[in-house]
Amino acid sequence: MTKQNKPNCMCICGKKIALSLKRKRYSKKLLTYRMLKKYNLYPSPALTVDGIVEIDNKILLIKRKKHPFKDFWALPGGFVECGETVEEAVVREVEEETGLKTKIKKLLGVYSNPNRDPRGHTISIVFVLDVVSGEISAGDDAKDAGLFDLNNLPKLAFDHEDIIKDYLMNR
């Protein structure tokens, strides 16, 4: 997306604004909804994407470089940037983390359990992708990237085990 195509808006998390206004760590105990409402701020979930790439009956996973779930395996994915569609975000994130250029095959589902990420409420939109080009190589937030047998997966981060189970049922 070019700079000219980006919407003329600012995407700012209310939590970050609240932190700078009150100079306190965000907590329901420290910052009440009433205090946030005073500044027209409303807590809202963060939007993320995850990609499922299957190659020769194996699934592409990345080893996380950072917390939470540091050194756990996960589906490639990440946060949607302001001005970016979820479709653009999943293709970008998969390429950044694995080195593979992909295209979307289909939407698998939306995962919105408020407890799926220990950093806070995130909603993940999960896509199934086909590889267009590239070689698997870890990059960005990934310590490693590789293919795993669908019947012998390592311990996974977040709710990715449930996501992969859903994928296997709908394949």
PDB file of C-alpha atoms in Angstrom:
ATOM      1  CA  MET A   1       0.000   0.000   0.000  1.00  0.00           C
ATOM      2  CA  THR A   2       1.438   3.351  -0.963  1.00  0.00           C
ATOM      3  CA  LYS A   3       1.452   6.363   1.304  1.00  0.00           C
ATOM      4  CA  GLN A   4      -1.158   8.057  -0.916  1.00  0.00           C
ATOM      5  CA  ASN A   5      -3.606   5.166  -0.464  1.00  0.00           C
ATOM      6  CA  LYS A   6      -3.466   5.178   3.337  1.00  0.00           C
ATOM      7  CA  PRO A   7      -6.562   6.610   4.990  1.00  0.00           C
ATOM      8  CA  ASN A   8      -6.332  10.106   6.379  1.00  0.00           C
ATOM      9  CA  CYS A   9      -6.694   8.992   9.985  1.00  0.00           C
ATOM     10  CA  MET A  10      -4.665   8.057  12.996  1.00  0.00           C
ATOM     11  CA  CYS A  11      -4.942   4.666  14.614  1.00  0.00           C
ATOM     12  CA  ILE A  12      -4.007   4.981  18.245  1.00  0.00           C
ATOM     13  CA  CYS A  13      -4.728   2.501  20.972  1.00  0.00           C
ATOM     14  CA  GLY A  14      -6.781   4.016  23.792  1.00  0.00           C
ATOM     15  CA  LYS A  15      -4.671   2.045  26.252  1.00  0.00           C
ATOM     16  CA  LYS A  16      -1.497   3.817  25.066  1.00  0.00           C
ATOM     17  CA  ILE A  17      -3.163   7.215  25.380  1.00  0.00           C
ATOM     18  CA  ALA A  18      -4.436   6.325  28.828  1.00  0.00           C
ATOM     19  CA  LEU A  19      -0.917   5.345  29.859  1.00  0.00           C
ATOM     20  CA  SER A  20       0.479   8.709  28.875  1.00  0.00           C
ATOM     21  CA  LEU A  21      -2.421  10.613  30.416  1.00  0.00           C
ATOM     22  CA  LYS A  22      -2.176   8.902  33.784  1.00  0.00           C
ATOM     23  CA  ARG A  23       1.465   7.716  33.650  1.00  0.00           C
ATOM     24  CA  LYS A  24       0.393   4.437  35.225  1.00  0.00           C
ATOM     25  CA  ARG A  25       0.442   0.884  34.014  1.00  0.00           C
ATOM     26  CA  TYR A  26      -2.944   0.013  32.515  1.00  0.00           C
ATOM     27  CA  SER A  27      -5.094  -1.981  34.846  1.00  0.00           C
ATOM     28  CA  LYS A  28      -8.824  -2.088  35.434  1.00  0.00           C
ATOM     29  CA  LYS A  29      -7.971  -1.263  39.041  1.00  0.00           C
ATOM     30  CA  LEU A  30      -5.832   1.786  38.189  1.00  0.00           C
ATOM     31  CA  LEU A  31      -7.771   3.172  35.243  1.00  0.00           C
ATOM     32  CA  THR A  32     -11.516   2.767  35.396  1.00  0.00           C
ATOM     33  CA  TYR A  33     -13.793   2.815  32.377  1.00  0.00           C
ATOM     34  CA  ARG A  34     -15.200   6.075  33.724  1.00  0.00           C
ATOM     35  CA  MET A  35     -11.745   7.688  33.605  1.00  0.00           C
ATOM     36  CA  LEU A  36     -11.208   6.479  30.038  1.00  0.00           C
ATOM     37  CA  LYS A  37     -14.668   7.682  28.978  1.00  0.00           C
ATOM     38  CA  LYS A  38     -13.776  11.176  30.194  1.00  0.00           C
ATOM     39  CA  TYR A  39     -11.261  11.330  27.310  1.00  0.00           C
ATOM     40  CA  ASN A  40     -13.530   9.430  24.874  1.00  0.00           C
ATOM     41  CA  LEU A  41     -11.260   6.382  25.100  1.00  0.00           C
ATOM     42  CA  TYR A  42     -12.636   2.870  25.003  1.00  0.00           C
ATOM     43  CA  PRO A  43     -10.608  -0.313  25.446  1.00  0.00           C
ATOM     44  CA  SER A  44     -10.842  -2.504  22.374  1.00  0.00           C
ATOM     45  CA  PRO A  45      -9.207  -5.754  21.245  1.00  0.00           C
ATOM     46  CA  ALA A  46      -6.171  -5.745  18.991  1.00  0.00           C
ATOM     47  CA  LEU A  47      -6.536  -7.214  15.503  1.00  0.00           C
ATOM     48  CA  THR A  48      -4.117  -9.936  14.389  1.00  0.00           C
ATOM     49  CA  VAL A  49      -3.785 -12.413  11.521  1.00  0.00           C
ATOM     50  CA  ASP A  50      -2.345 -15.908  11.257  1.00  0.00           C
ATOM     51  CA  GLY A  51      -1.527 -17.927   8.163  1.00  0.00           C
ATOM     52  CA  ILE A  52      -1.753 -21.652   7.522  1.00  0.00           C
ATOM     53  CA  VAL A  53       0.620 -22.889   4.841  1.00  0.00           C
ATOM     54  CA  GLU A  54       0.624 -26.607   4.061  1.00  0.00           C
ATOM     55  CA  ILE A  55       3.373 -28.089   1.902  1.00  0.00           C
ATOM     56  CA  ASP A  56       3.442 -31.855   1.172  1.00  0.00           C
ATOM     57  CA  ASN A  57       1.182 -32.717   4.144  1.00  0.00           C
ATOM     58  CA  LYS A  58       3.340 -30.633   6.473  1.00  0.00           C
ATOM     59  CA  ILE A  59       2.450 -27.334   8.112  1.00  0.00           C
ATOM     60  CA  LEU A  60       4.674 -24.272   8.255  1.00  0.00           C
ATOM     61  CA  LEU A  61       5.462 -23.064  11.786  1.00  0.00           C
ATOM     62  CA  ILE A  62       7.782 -20.445  13.230  1.00  0.00           C
ATOM     63  CA  LYS A  63       9.657 -20.548  16.536  1.00  0.00           C
ATOM     64  CA  ARG A  64       8.879 -17.361  18.450  1.00  0.00           C
ATOM     65  CA  LYS A  65      11.827 -15.094  19.219  1.00  0.00           C
ATOM     66  CA  LYS A  66      10.020 -12.949  21.798  1.00  0.00           C
ATOM     67  CA  HIS A  67       7.624 -13.258  24.707  1.00  0.00           C
ATOM     68  CA  PRO A  68       4.912 -14.283  25.132  1.00  0.00           C
ATOM     69  CA  PHE A  69       5.581 -17.917  24.313  1.00  0.00           C
ATOM     70  CA  LYS A  70       9.263 -17.332  23.546  1.00  0.00           C
ATOM     71  CA  ASP A  71      10.785 -20.482  21.961  1.00  0.00           C
ATOM     72  CA  PHE A  72       7.348 -22.021  21.334  1.00  0.00           C
ATOM     73  CA  TRP A  73       6.264 -22.889  17.808  1.00  0.00           C
ATOM     74  CA  ALA A  74       3.373 -20.960  16.261  1.00  0.00           C
ATOM     75  CA  LEU A  75       1.616 -20.221  13.017  1.00  0.00           C
ATOM     76  CA  PRO A  76       3.210 -17.275  11.222  1.00  0.00           C
ATOM     77  CA  GLY A  77       1.284 -14.077  11.809  1.00  0.00           C
ATOM     78  CA  GLY A  78       1.080 -10.819  13.702  1.00  0.00           C
ATOM     79  CA  PHE A  79      -0.666  -7.513  14.189  1.00  0.00           C
ATOM     80  CA  VAL A  80      -2.555  -5.701  11.448  1.00  0.00           C
ATOM     81  CA  GLU A  81      -1.086  -2.255  10.811  1.00  0.00           C
ATOM     82  CA  CYS A  82      -3.246   0.855  10.496  1.00  0.00           C
ATOM     83  CA  GLY A  83      -4.318   1.402   6.884  1.00  0.00           C
ATOM     84  CA  GLU A  84      -3.756  -2.255   5.982  1.00  0.00           C
ATOM     85  CA  THR A  85      -6.369  -4.877   5.144  1.00  0.00           C
ATOM     86  CA  VAL A  86      -6.254  -8.211   6.976  1.00  0.00           C
ATOM     87  CA  GLU A  87      -5.523  -9.863   3.628  1.00  0.00           C
ATOM     88  CA  GLU A  88      -2.481  -7.637   3.082  1.00  0.00           C
ATOM     89  CA  ALA A  89      -1.385  -8.169   6.680  1.00  0.00           C
ATOM     90  CA  VAL A  90      -1.356 -11.979   6.550  1.00  0.00           C
ATOM     91  CA  VAL A  91       0.625 -12.057   3.293  1.00  0.00           C
ATOM     92  CA  ARG A  92       3.099  -9.487   4.716  1.00  0.00           C
ATOM     93  CA  GLU A  93       3.490 -11.263   8.078  1.00  0.00           C
ATOM     94  CA  VAL A  94       4.036 -14.697   6.515  1.00  0.00           C
ATOM     95  CA  GLU A  95       6.684 -13.286   4.182  1.00  0.00           C
ATOM     96  CA  GLU A  96       8.425 -11.344   6.976  1.00  0.00           C
ATOM     97  CA  GLU A  97       8.567 -14.372   9.282  1.00  0.00           C
ATOM     98  CA  THR A  98       9.189 -17.208   6.808  1.00  0.00           C
ATOM     99  CA  GLY A  99      10.592 -15.734   3.583  1.00  0.00           C
ATOM    100  CA  LEU A 100       7.706 -17.186   1.539  1.00  0.00           C
ATOM    101  CA  LYS A 101       5.552 -15.130  -0.801  1.00  0.00           C
ATOM    102  CA  THR A 102       1.993 -16.416  -0.576  1.00  0.00           C
ATOM    103  CA  LYS A 103      -1.506 -15.803  -1.840  1.00  0.00           C
ATOM    104  CA  ILE A 104      -4.749 -16.351   0.034  1.00  0.00           C
ATOM    105  CA  LYS A 105      -6.621 -19.549  -0.732  1.00  0.00           C
ATOM    106  CA  LYS A 106      -9.458 -19.144   1.772  1.00  0.00           C
ATOM    107  CA  LEU A 107     -10.536 -17.783   5.131  1.00  0.00           C
ATOM    108  CA  LEU A 108     -10.391 -20.416   7.865  1.00  0.00           C
ATOM    109  CA  GLY A 109     -12.010 -18.492  10.695  1.00  0.00           C
ATOM    110  CA  VAL A 110     -11.974 -15.815  13.355  1.00  0.00           C
ATOM    111  CA  TYR A 111     -10.607 -16.577  16.823  1.00  0.00           C
ATOM    112  CA  SER A 112     -11.652 -14.143  19.523  1.00  0.00           C
ATOM    113  CA  ASN A 113     -11.340 -15.754  22.953  1.00  0.00           C
ATOM    114  CA  PRO A 114     -10.354 -12.835  25.224  1.00  0.00           C
ATOM    115  CA  ASN A 115      -7.795 -15.104  26.948  1.00  0.00           C
ATOM    116  CA  ARG A 116      -6.015 -16.370  23.799  1.00  0.00           C
ATOM    117  CA  ASP A 117      -3.087 -13.950  24.276  1.00  0.00           C
ATOM    118  CA  PRO A 118      -1.576 -13.119  27.690  1.00  0.00           C
ATOM    119  CA  ARG A 119      -0.783  -9.559  26.501  1.00  0.00           C
ATOM    120  CA  GLY A 120      -4.474  -8.749  26.257  1.00  0.00           C
ATOM    121  CA  HIS A 121      -7.562  -9.363  24.172  1.00  0.00           C
ATOM    122  CA  THR A 122      -6.623 -10.059  20.553  1.00  0.00           C
ATOM    123  CA  ILE A 123      -8.793 -11.220  17.699  1.00  0.00           C
ATOM    124  CA  SER A 124      -7.076 -13.290  15.029  1.00  0.00           C
ATOM    125  CA  ILE A 125      -8.363 -13.759  11.511  1.00  0.00           C
ATOM    126  CA  VAL A 126      -6.844 -16.948  10.125  1.00  0.00           C
ATOM    127  CA  PHE A 127      -6.275 -17.588   6.425  1.00  0.00           C
ATOM    128  CA  VAL A 128      -5.160 -20.648   4.477  1.00  0.00           C
ATOM    129  CA  LEU A 129      -2.440 -19.656   2.004  1.00  0.00           C
ATOM    130  CA  ASP A 130      -0.720 -21.111  -1.045  1.00  0.00           C
ATOM    131  CA  VAL A 131       3.005 -20.577  -1.668  1.00  0.00           C
ATOM    132  CA  VAL A 132       3.817 -18.453  -4.711  1.00  0.00           C
ATOM    133  CA  SER A 133       7.615 -18.331  -4.361  1.00  0.00           C
ATOM    134  CA  GLY A 134      10.525 -18.161  -1.957  1.00  0.00           C
ATOM    135  CA  GLU A 135      12.565 -20.369   0.338  1.00  0.00           C
ATOM    136  CA  ILE A 136      11.766 -20.993   3.998  1.00  0.00           C
ATOM    137  CA  SER A 137      13.970 -18.831   6.216  1.00  0.00           C
ATOM    138  CA  ALA A 138      13.304 -17.348   9.641  1.00  0.00           C
ATOM    139  CA  GLY A 139      12.992 -13.577   9.808  1.00  0.00           C
ATOM    140  CA  ASP A 140      11.467 -10.705  11.796  1.00  0.00           C
ATOM    141  CA  ASP A 141       9.975 -12.124  15.043  1.00  0.00           C
ATOM    142  CA  ALA A 142      10.879 -15.721  14.172  1.00  0.00           C
ATOM    143  CA  LYS A 143      13.913 -17.508  15.610  1.00  0.00           C
ATOM    144  CA  ASP A 144      13.368 -20.454  13.256  1.00  0.00           C
ATOM    145  CA  ALA A 145      10.895 -21.620  10.618  1.00  0.00           C
ATOM    146  CA  GLY A 146      10.155 -25.112   9.407  1.00  0.00           C
ATOM    147  CA  LEU A 147       7.687 -27.692   8.210  1.00  0.00           C
ATOM    148  CA  PHE A 148       6.079 -30.125  10.656  1.00  0.00           C
ATOM    149  CA  ASP A 149       4.152 -33.325  10.135  1.00  0.00           C
ATOM    150  CA  LEU A 150       0.482 -32.624  10.859  1.00  0.00           C
ATOM    151  CA  ASN A 151       0.326 -35.769  13.029  1.00  0.00           C
ATOM    152  CA  ASN A 152       3.389 -34.891  15.098  1.00  0.00           C
ATOM    153  CA  LEU A 153       3.279 -31.209  16.066  1.00  0.00           C
ATOM    154  CA  PRO A 154       5.396 -29.580  18.793  1.00  0.00           C
ATOM    155  CA  LYS A 155       3.800 -27.723  21.698  1.00  0.00           C
ATOM    156  CA  LEU A 156       2.204 -24.629  20.185  1.00  0.00           C
ATOM    157  CA  ALA A 157       1.749 -21.031  21.345  1.00  0.00           C
ATOM    158  CA  PHE A 158      -1.559 -19.247  21.890  1.00  0.00           C
ATOM    159  CA  ASP A 159      -4.593 -21.245  20.652  1.00  0.00           C
ATOM    160  CA  HIS A 160      -2.797 -22.462  17.538  1.00  0.00           C
ATOM    161  CA  GLU A 161      -3.402 -26.131  18.341  1.00  0.00           C
ATOM    162  CA  ASP A 162      -7.165 -25.455  18.206  1.00  0.00           C
ATOM    163  CA  ILE A 163      -6.763 -23.493  14.965  1.00  0.00           C
ATOM    164  CA  ILE A 164      -4.861 -26.356  13.330  1.00  0.00           C
ATOM    165  CA  LYS A 165      -7.513 -28.853  14.517  1.00  0.00           C
ATOM    166  CA  ASP A 166     -10.176 -26.684  12.851  1.00  0.00           C
ATOM    167  CA  TYR A 167      -8.061 -26.567   9.694  1.00  0.00           C
ATOM    168  CA  LEU A 168      -7.723 -30.358   9.609  1.00  0.00           C
ATOM    169  CA  MET A 169     -11.509 -30.777   9.993  1.00  0.00           C
ATOM    170  CA  ASN A 170     -12.207 -28.328   7.134  1.00  0.00           C
ATOM    171  CA  ARG A 171      -9.438 -29.271   4.718  1.00  0.00           C
TER     172      ARG A 171
END
